[in-house]
CSV table of C-alpha atoms and ligand atoms in Angstrom, one decimal:
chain,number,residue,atom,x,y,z
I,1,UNK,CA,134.3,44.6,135.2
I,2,UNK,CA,135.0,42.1,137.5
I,3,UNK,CA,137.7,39.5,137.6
I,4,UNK,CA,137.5,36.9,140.5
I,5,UNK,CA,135.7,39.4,142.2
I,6,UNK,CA,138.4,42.4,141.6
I,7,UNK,CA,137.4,45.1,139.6
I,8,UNK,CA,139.8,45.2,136.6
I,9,UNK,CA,139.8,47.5,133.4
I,10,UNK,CA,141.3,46.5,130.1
I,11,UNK,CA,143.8,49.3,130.3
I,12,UNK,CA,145.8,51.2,133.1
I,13,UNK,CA,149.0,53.6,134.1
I,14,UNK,CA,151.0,51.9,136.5
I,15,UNK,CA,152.3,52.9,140.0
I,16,UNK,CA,155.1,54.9,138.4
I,17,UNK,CA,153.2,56.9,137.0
I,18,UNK,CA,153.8,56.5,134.0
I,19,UNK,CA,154.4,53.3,131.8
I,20,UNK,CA,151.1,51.2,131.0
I,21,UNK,CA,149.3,48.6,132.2
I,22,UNK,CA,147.7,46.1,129.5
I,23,UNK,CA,145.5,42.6,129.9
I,24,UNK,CA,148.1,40.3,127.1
I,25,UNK,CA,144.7,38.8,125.3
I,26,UNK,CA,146.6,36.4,123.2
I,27,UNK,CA,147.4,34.7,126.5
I,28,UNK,CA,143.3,34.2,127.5
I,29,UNK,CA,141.4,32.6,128.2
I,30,UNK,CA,144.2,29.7,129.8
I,31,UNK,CA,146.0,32.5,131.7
I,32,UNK,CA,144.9,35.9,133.0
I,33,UNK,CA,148.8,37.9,132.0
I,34,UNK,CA,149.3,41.6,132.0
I,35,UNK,CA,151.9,43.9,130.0
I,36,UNK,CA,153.7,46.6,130.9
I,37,UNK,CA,154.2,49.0,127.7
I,38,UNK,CA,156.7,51.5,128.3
I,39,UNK,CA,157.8,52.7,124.8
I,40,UNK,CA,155.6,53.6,121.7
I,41,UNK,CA,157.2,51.1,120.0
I,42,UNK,CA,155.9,48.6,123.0
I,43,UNK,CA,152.4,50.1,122.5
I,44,UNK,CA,152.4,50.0,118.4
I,45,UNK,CA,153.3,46.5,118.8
I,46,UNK,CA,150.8,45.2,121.0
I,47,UNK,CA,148.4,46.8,119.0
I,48,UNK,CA,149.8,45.0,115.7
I,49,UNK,CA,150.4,41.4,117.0
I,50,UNK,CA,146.8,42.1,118.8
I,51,UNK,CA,147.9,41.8,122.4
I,52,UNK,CA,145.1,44.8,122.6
I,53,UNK,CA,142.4,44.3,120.2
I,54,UNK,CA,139.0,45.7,119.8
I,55,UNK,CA,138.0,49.6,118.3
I,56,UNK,CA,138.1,51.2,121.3
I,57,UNK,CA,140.8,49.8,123.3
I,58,UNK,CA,142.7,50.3,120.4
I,59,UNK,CA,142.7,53.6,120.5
I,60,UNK,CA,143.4,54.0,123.8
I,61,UNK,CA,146.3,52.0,123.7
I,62,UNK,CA,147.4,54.7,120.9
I,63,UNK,CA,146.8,57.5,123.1
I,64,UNK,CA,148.8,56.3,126.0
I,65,UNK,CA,151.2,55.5,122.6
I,66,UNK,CA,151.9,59.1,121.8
I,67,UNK,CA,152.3,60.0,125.8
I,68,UNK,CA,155.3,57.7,125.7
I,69,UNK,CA,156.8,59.1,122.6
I,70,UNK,CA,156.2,62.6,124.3
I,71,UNK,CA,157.5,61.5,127.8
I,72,UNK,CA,161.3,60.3,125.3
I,73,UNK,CA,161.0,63.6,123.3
I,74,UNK,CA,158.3,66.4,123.4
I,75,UNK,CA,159.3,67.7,119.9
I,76,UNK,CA,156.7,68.3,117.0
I,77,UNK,CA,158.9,65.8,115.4
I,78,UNK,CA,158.2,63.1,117.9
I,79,UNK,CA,154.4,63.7,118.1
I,80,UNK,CA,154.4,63.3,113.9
I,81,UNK,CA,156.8,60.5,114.2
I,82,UNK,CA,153.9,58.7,116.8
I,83,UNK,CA,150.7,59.5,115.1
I,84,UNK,CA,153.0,58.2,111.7
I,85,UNK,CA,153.7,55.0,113.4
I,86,UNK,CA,150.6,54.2,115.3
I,87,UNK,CA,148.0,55.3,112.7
I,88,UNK,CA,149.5,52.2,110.5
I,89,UNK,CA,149.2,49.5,113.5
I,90,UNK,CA,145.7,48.3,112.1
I,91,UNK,CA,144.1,49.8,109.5
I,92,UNK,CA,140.3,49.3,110.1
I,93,UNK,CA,138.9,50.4,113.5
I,94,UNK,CA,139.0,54.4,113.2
I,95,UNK,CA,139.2,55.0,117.0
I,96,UNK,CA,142.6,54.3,116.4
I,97,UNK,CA,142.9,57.8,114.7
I,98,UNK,CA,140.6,59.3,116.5
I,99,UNK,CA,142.3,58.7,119.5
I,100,UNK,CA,145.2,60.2,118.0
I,101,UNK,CA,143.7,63.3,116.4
I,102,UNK,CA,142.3,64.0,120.1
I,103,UNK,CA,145.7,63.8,121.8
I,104,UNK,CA,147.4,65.9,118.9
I,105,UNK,CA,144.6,68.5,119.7
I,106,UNK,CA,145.4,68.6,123.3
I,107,UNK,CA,149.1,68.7,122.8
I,108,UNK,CA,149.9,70.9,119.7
I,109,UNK,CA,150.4,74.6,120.1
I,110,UNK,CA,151.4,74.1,124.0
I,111,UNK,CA,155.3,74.8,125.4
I,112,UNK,CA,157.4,71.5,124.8
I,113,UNK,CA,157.0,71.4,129.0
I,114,UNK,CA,153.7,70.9,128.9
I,115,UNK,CA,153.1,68.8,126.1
I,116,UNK,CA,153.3,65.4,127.8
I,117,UNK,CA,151.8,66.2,131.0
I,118,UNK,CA,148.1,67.4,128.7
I,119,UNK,CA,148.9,64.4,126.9
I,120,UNK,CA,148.4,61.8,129.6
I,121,UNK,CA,145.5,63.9,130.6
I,122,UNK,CA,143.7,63.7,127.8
I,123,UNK,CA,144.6,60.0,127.1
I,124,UNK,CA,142.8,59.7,130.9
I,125,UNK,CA,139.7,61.7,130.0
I,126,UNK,CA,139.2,59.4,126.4
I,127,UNK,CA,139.9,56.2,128.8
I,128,UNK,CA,136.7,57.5,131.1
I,129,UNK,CA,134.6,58.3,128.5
I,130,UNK,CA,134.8,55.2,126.7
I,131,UNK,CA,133.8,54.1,130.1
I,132,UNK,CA,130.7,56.7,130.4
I,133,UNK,CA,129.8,55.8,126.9
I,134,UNK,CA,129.3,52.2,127.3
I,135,UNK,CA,127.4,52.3,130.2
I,136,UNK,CA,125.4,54.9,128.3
I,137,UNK,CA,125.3,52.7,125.6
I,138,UNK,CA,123.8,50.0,128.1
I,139,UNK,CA,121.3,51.8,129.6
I,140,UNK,CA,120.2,52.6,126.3
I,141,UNK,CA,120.1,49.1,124.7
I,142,UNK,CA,118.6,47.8,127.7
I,143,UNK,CA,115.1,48.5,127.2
I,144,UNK,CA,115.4,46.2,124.0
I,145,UNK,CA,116.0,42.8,126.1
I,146,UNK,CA,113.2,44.0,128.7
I,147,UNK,CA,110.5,44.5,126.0
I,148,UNK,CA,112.0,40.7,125.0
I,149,UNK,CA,112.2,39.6,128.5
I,150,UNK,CA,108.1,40.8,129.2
I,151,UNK,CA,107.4,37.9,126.4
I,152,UNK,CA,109.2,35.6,127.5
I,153,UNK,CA,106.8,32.9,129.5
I,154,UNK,CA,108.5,32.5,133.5
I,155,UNK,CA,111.9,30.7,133.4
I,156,UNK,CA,113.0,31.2,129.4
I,157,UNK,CA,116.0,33.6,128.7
I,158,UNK,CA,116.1,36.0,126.1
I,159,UNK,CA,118.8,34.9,123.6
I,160,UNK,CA,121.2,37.5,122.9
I,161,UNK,CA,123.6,36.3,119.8
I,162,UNK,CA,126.8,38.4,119.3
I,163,UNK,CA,130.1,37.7,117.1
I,164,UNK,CA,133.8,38.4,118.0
I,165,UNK,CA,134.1,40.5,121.4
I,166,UNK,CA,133.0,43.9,121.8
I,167,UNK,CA,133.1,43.5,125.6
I,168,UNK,CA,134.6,45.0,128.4
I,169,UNK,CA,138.3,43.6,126.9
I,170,UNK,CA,137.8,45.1,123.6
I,171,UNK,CA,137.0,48.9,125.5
I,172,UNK,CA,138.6,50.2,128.2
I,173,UNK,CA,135.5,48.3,130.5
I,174,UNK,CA,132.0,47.2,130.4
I,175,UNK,CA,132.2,46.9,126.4
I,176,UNK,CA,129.8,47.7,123.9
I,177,UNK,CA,127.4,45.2,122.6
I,178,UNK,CA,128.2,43.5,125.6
I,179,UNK,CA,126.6,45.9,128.2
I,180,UNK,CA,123.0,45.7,127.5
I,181,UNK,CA,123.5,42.1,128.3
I,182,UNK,CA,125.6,43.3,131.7
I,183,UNK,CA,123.0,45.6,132.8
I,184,UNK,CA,120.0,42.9,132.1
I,185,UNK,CA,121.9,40.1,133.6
I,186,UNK,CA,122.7,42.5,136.7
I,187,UNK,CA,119.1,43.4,137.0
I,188,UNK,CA,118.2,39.8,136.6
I,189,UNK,CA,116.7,39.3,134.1
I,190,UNK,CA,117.4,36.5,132.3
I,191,UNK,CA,119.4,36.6,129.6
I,192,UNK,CA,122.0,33.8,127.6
I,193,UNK,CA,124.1,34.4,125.3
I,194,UNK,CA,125.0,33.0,121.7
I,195,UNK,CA,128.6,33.9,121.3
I,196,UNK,CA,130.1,32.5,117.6
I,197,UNK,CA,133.6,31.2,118.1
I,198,UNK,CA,135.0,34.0,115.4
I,199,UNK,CA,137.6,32.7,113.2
I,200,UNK,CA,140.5,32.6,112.6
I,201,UNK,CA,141.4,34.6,116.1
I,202,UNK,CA,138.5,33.3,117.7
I,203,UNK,CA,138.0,36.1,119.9
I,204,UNK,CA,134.3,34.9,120.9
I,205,UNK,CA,135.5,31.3,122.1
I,206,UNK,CA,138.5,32.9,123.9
I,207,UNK,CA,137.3,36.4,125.3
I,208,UNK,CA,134.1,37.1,124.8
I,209,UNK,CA,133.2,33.2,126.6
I,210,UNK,CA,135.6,34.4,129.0
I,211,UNK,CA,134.6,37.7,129.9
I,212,UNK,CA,130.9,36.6,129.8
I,213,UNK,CA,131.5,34.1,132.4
I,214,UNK,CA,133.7,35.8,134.6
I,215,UNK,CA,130.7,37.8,135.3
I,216,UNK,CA,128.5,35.0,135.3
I,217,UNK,CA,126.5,35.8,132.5
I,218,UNK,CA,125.0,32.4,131.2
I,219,UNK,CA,126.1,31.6,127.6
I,220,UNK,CA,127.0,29.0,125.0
I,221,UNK,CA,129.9,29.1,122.5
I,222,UNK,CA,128.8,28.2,119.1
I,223,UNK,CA,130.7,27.5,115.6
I,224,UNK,CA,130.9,30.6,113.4
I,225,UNK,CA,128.2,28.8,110.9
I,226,UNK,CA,125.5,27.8,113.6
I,227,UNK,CA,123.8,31.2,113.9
I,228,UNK,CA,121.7,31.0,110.6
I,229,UNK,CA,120.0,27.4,111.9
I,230,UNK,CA,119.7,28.6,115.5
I,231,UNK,CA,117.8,32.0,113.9
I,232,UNK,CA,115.4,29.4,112.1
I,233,UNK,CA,114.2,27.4,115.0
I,234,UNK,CA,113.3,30.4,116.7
I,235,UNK,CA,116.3,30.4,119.1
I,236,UNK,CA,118.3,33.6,118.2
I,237,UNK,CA,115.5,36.6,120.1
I,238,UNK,CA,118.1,39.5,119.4
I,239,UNK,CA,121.7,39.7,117.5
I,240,UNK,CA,123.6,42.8,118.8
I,241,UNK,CA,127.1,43.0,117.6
I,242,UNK,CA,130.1,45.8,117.8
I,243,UNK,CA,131.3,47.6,115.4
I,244,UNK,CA,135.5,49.2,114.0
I,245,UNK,CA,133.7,51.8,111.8
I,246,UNK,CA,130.7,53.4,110.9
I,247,UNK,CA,130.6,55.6,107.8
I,248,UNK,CA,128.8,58.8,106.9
I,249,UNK,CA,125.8,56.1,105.4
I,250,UNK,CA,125.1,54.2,108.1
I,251,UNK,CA,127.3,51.0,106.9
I,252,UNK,CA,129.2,49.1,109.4
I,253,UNK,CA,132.0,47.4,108.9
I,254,UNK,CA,133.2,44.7,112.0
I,255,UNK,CA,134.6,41.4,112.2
I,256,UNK,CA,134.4,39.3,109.4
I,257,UNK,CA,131.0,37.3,109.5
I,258,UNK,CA,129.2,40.0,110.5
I,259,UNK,CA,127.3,40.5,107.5
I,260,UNK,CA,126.5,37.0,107.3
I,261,UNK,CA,124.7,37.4,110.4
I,262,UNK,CA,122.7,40.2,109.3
I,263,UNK,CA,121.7,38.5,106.4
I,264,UNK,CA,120.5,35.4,108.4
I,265,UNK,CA,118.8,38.0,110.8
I,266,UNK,CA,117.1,39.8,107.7
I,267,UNK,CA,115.7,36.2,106.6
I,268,UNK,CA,114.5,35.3,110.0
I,269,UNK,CA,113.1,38.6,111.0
I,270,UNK,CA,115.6,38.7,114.0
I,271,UNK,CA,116.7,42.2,115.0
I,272,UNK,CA,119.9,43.0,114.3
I,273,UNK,CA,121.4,45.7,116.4
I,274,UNK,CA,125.1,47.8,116.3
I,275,UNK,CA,126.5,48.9,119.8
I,276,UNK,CA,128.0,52.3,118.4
I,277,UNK,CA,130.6,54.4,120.6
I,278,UNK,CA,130.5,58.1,118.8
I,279,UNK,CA,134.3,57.7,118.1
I,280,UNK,CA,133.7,54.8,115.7
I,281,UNK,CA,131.7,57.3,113.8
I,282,UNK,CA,133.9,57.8,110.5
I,283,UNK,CA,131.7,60.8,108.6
I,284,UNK,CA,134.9,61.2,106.3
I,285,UNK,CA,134.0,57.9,104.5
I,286,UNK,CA,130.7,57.6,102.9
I,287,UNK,CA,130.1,54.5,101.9
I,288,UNK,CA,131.7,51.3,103.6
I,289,UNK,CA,131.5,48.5,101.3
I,290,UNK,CA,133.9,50.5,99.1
I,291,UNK,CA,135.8,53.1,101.1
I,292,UNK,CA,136.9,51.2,103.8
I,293,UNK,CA,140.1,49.6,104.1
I,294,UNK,CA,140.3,45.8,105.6
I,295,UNK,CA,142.9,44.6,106.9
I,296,UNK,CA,144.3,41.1,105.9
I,297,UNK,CA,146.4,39.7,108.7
I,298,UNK,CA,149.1,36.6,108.0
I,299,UNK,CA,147.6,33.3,106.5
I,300,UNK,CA,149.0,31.5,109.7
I,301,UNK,CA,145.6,32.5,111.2
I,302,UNK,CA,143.7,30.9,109.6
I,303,UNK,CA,146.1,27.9,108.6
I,304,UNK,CA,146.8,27.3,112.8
I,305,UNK,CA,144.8,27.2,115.4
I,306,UNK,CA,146.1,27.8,119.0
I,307,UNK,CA,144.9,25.8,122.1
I,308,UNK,CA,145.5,24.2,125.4
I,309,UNK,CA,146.7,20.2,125.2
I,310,UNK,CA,145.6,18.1,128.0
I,311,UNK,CA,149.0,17.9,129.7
I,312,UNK,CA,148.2,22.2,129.8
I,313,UNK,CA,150.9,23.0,127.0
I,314,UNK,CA,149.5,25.6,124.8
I,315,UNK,CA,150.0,24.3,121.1
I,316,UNK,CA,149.2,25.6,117.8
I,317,UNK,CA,148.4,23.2,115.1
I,318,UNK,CA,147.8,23.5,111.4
I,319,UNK,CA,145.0,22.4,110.3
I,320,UNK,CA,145.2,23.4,105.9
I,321,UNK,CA,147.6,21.6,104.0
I,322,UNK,CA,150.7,22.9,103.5
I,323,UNK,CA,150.6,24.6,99.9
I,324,UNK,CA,147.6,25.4,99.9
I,325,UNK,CA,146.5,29.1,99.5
I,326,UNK,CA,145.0,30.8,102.0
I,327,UNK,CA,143.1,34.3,102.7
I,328,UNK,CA,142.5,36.2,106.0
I,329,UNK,CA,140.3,39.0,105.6
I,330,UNK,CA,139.6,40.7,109.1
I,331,UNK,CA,136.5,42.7,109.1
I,332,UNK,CA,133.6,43.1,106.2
I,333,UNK,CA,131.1,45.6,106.0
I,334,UNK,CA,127.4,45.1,106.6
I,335,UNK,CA,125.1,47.7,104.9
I,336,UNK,CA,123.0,49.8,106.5
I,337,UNK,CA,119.8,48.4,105.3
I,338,UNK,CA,120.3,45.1,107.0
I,339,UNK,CA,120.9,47.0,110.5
I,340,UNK,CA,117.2,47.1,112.7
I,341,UNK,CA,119.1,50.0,114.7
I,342,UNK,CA,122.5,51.3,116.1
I,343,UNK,CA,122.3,51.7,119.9
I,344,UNK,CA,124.8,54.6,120.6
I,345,UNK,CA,125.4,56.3,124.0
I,346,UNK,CA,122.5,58.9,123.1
I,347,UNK,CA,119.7,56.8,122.4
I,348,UNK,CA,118.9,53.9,119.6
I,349,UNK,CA,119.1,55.7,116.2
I,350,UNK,CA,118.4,54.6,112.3
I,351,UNK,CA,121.6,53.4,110.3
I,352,UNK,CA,121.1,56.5,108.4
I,353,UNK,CA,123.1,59.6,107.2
I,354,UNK,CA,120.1,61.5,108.9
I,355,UNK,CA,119.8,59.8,112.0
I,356,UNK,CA,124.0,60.1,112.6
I,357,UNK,CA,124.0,63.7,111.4
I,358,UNK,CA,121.3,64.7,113.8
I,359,UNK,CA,122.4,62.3,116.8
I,360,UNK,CA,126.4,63.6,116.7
I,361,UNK,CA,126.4,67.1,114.5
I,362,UNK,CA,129.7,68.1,116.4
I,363,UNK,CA,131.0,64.9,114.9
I,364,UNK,CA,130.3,65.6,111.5
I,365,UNK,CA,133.0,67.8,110.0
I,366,UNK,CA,133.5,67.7,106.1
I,367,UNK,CA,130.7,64.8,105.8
I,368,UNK,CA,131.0,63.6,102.0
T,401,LIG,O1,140.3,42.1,115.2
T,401,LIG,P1,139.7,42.6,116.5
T,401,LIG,O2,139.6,41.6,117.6
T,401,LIG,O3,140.3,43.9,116.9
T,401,LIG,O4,138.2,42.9,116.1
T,401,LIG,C1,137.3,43.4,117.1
T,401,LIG,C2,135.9,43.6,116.6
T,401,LIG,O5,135.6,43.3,115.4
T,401,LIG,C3,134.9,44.1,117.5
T,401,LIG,O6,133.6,43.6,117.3
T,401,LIG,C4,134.9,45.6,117.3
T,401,LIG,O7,136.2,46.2,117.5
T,401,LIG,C5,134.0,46.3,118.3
T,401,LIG,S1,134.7,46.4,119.9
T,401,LIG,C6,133.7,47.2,120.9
């Protein structure tokens, strides 16, 4: 997408050829600051202390991950040593072992001369796709915010709502719930956006306003617990949210709060969609409520919060007393009967084991 008028994806090699180029997202939205990654260990830790967050940009970041560890040491030992170390940077989002399963394909069984050359290429070809996917993904969703839009009486907005950031940050561009709302805006049709703050990291107060208005995509930034009384008046037309995981059932698991808002939805009789990439597609894992792991991050995030004082100083601040307990569960699952539909890059499909199976049968190896 565009940055002050530059194109700019979340992800890049740089001019050498061969290190890679990140966006630092703990740094937004008060300062637009790349990284260079240049060692696996570089790219395992960016993924852990979330300088890269988001399912898909996640795993690319793993991908370019193992081309490091190859470009060191092309062994069969470094390539195990890789998938060992990235595969436990976050637990939740399974693009992170897709991603690696794909470049352990591409690589395995080849001469040790080859082996980091094919995996740079295939970490390339999984970058573009994500890109072809989304804008799949957009073309396919967009047809929901028309059929809203033709409703609408001259000069209202259809009101998106969305939670955390599955934009063009948290892929490797153009993002996933986020580009329905890309295309619409760019077609002009008018469209707003409700984007809840998401604590503790607040990833929709920090990316997903700044991505949003980058592009100039109107929107308002909203407390985590607003949704539910905005879906009541009749202000919420459309939720559409991302998603780390979709098991064999349809469930899907994303940032915690998520299945708040689908309940509010379900009460409201607002639509509640799931922008779905194919590799966020787990058809190992049947059930998500309780197969999936979550990942609980340090008590710090939610005990701080992280800002920019007046005099520009970026400060963090606690805000829960000290002693006092304190939980930080990262994702929860929504089931799949709360979910209107999952817009994935071949069409909007049911939350079902049917619908998945007959969308992505290449996909489903060994479903449970
Ligand atoms: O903890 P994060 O910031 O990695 O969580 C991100 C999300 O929950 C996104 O909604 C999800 O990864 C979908 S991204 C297209």
């Amino acid at each position: 997408m565009k940055v002050d008028g530059k194109a700019m994806r979340s992800i890049w090699v740089e001019p050498d050829g061969w290190s890679v180029g990140i966006i630092d997202q703990t740094a937004l939205p008060h300062r637009l600051v790349t990284a260079r990654l240049a060692t696996i260990e570089e790219a395992a830790q960016a993924i852990r202390s979330m300088l890269v967050r988001g399912a898909p940009l996640i795993g690319a970041v793993a991908a370019y991950g193992v081309c490091l560890a190859l470009r060191a040491d092309a062994s069969e030992e470094s390539l195990d040593r890789a998938y060992a170390v990235l595969s436990g940077a976050r637990p939740t989002a399974i693009n992170l072992k897709w991603a690696l399963d794909e470049i352990a394909a591409a690589v395995r069984n080849r001469p040790r001369s080859e082996r980091c050359a094919a995996a740079y290429r295939r970490a390339a070809e999984i970058c573009d796709q994500d890109v072809a996917i989304n804008s799949a993904i957009g073309r396919n969703g967009l047809p929901l915010i028309e059929a809203i839009a033709a409703r609408k009486k001259p000069g209202q907005s259809v009101n998106v709502l969305t939670h955390c950031n599955a934009g063009w940050l948290a892929t490797v561009d153009v993002g996933t719930a986020t580009a329905p709302i890309y295309l619409a805006h760019d077609q002009g049709l008018p469209v707003h956006v409700f984007a809840d703050e998401t604590r503790p990291r607040n990833q929709g107060a920090s990316l997903t306003a700044w991505e949003l208005g980058r592009h100039g995509v109107p929107h308002t930034v909203i407390a985590d617990n607003t949704g539910g009384h905005l879906m009541q008046h009749g202000l919420v037309d459309l939720v559409i949210v991302g998603t780390d995981r979709v098991t064999a059932n349809g469930d899907v698991c994303n940032k915690i709060g998520t299945y708040l808002k689908a309940l509010a939805a379900r009460d409201n009789g607002v639509p509640f969609y799931v922008a779905l990439p194919s590799p966020t597609i787990d058809f190992t894992t049947a059930d998500g409520v309780s197969e999936i792991p979550i990942e609980q991050r340090s008590p710090d995030e939610v005990a701080t919060v992280t800002g920019r004082a007046a005099d520009g100083r970026i400060e963090t601040v606690r805000i829960v007393p000290e002693g006092s307990p304190v939980a930080n569960y990262a994702f929860d699952v929504t089931p799949a009967r709360l979910i209107t539909g999952l817009i994935t890059e071949r069409g909007i499909i049911a939350a079902s084991r049917e619908a998945l199976t007959g969308a992505f049968p290449e996909r489903n190896h060994g479903a449970q």
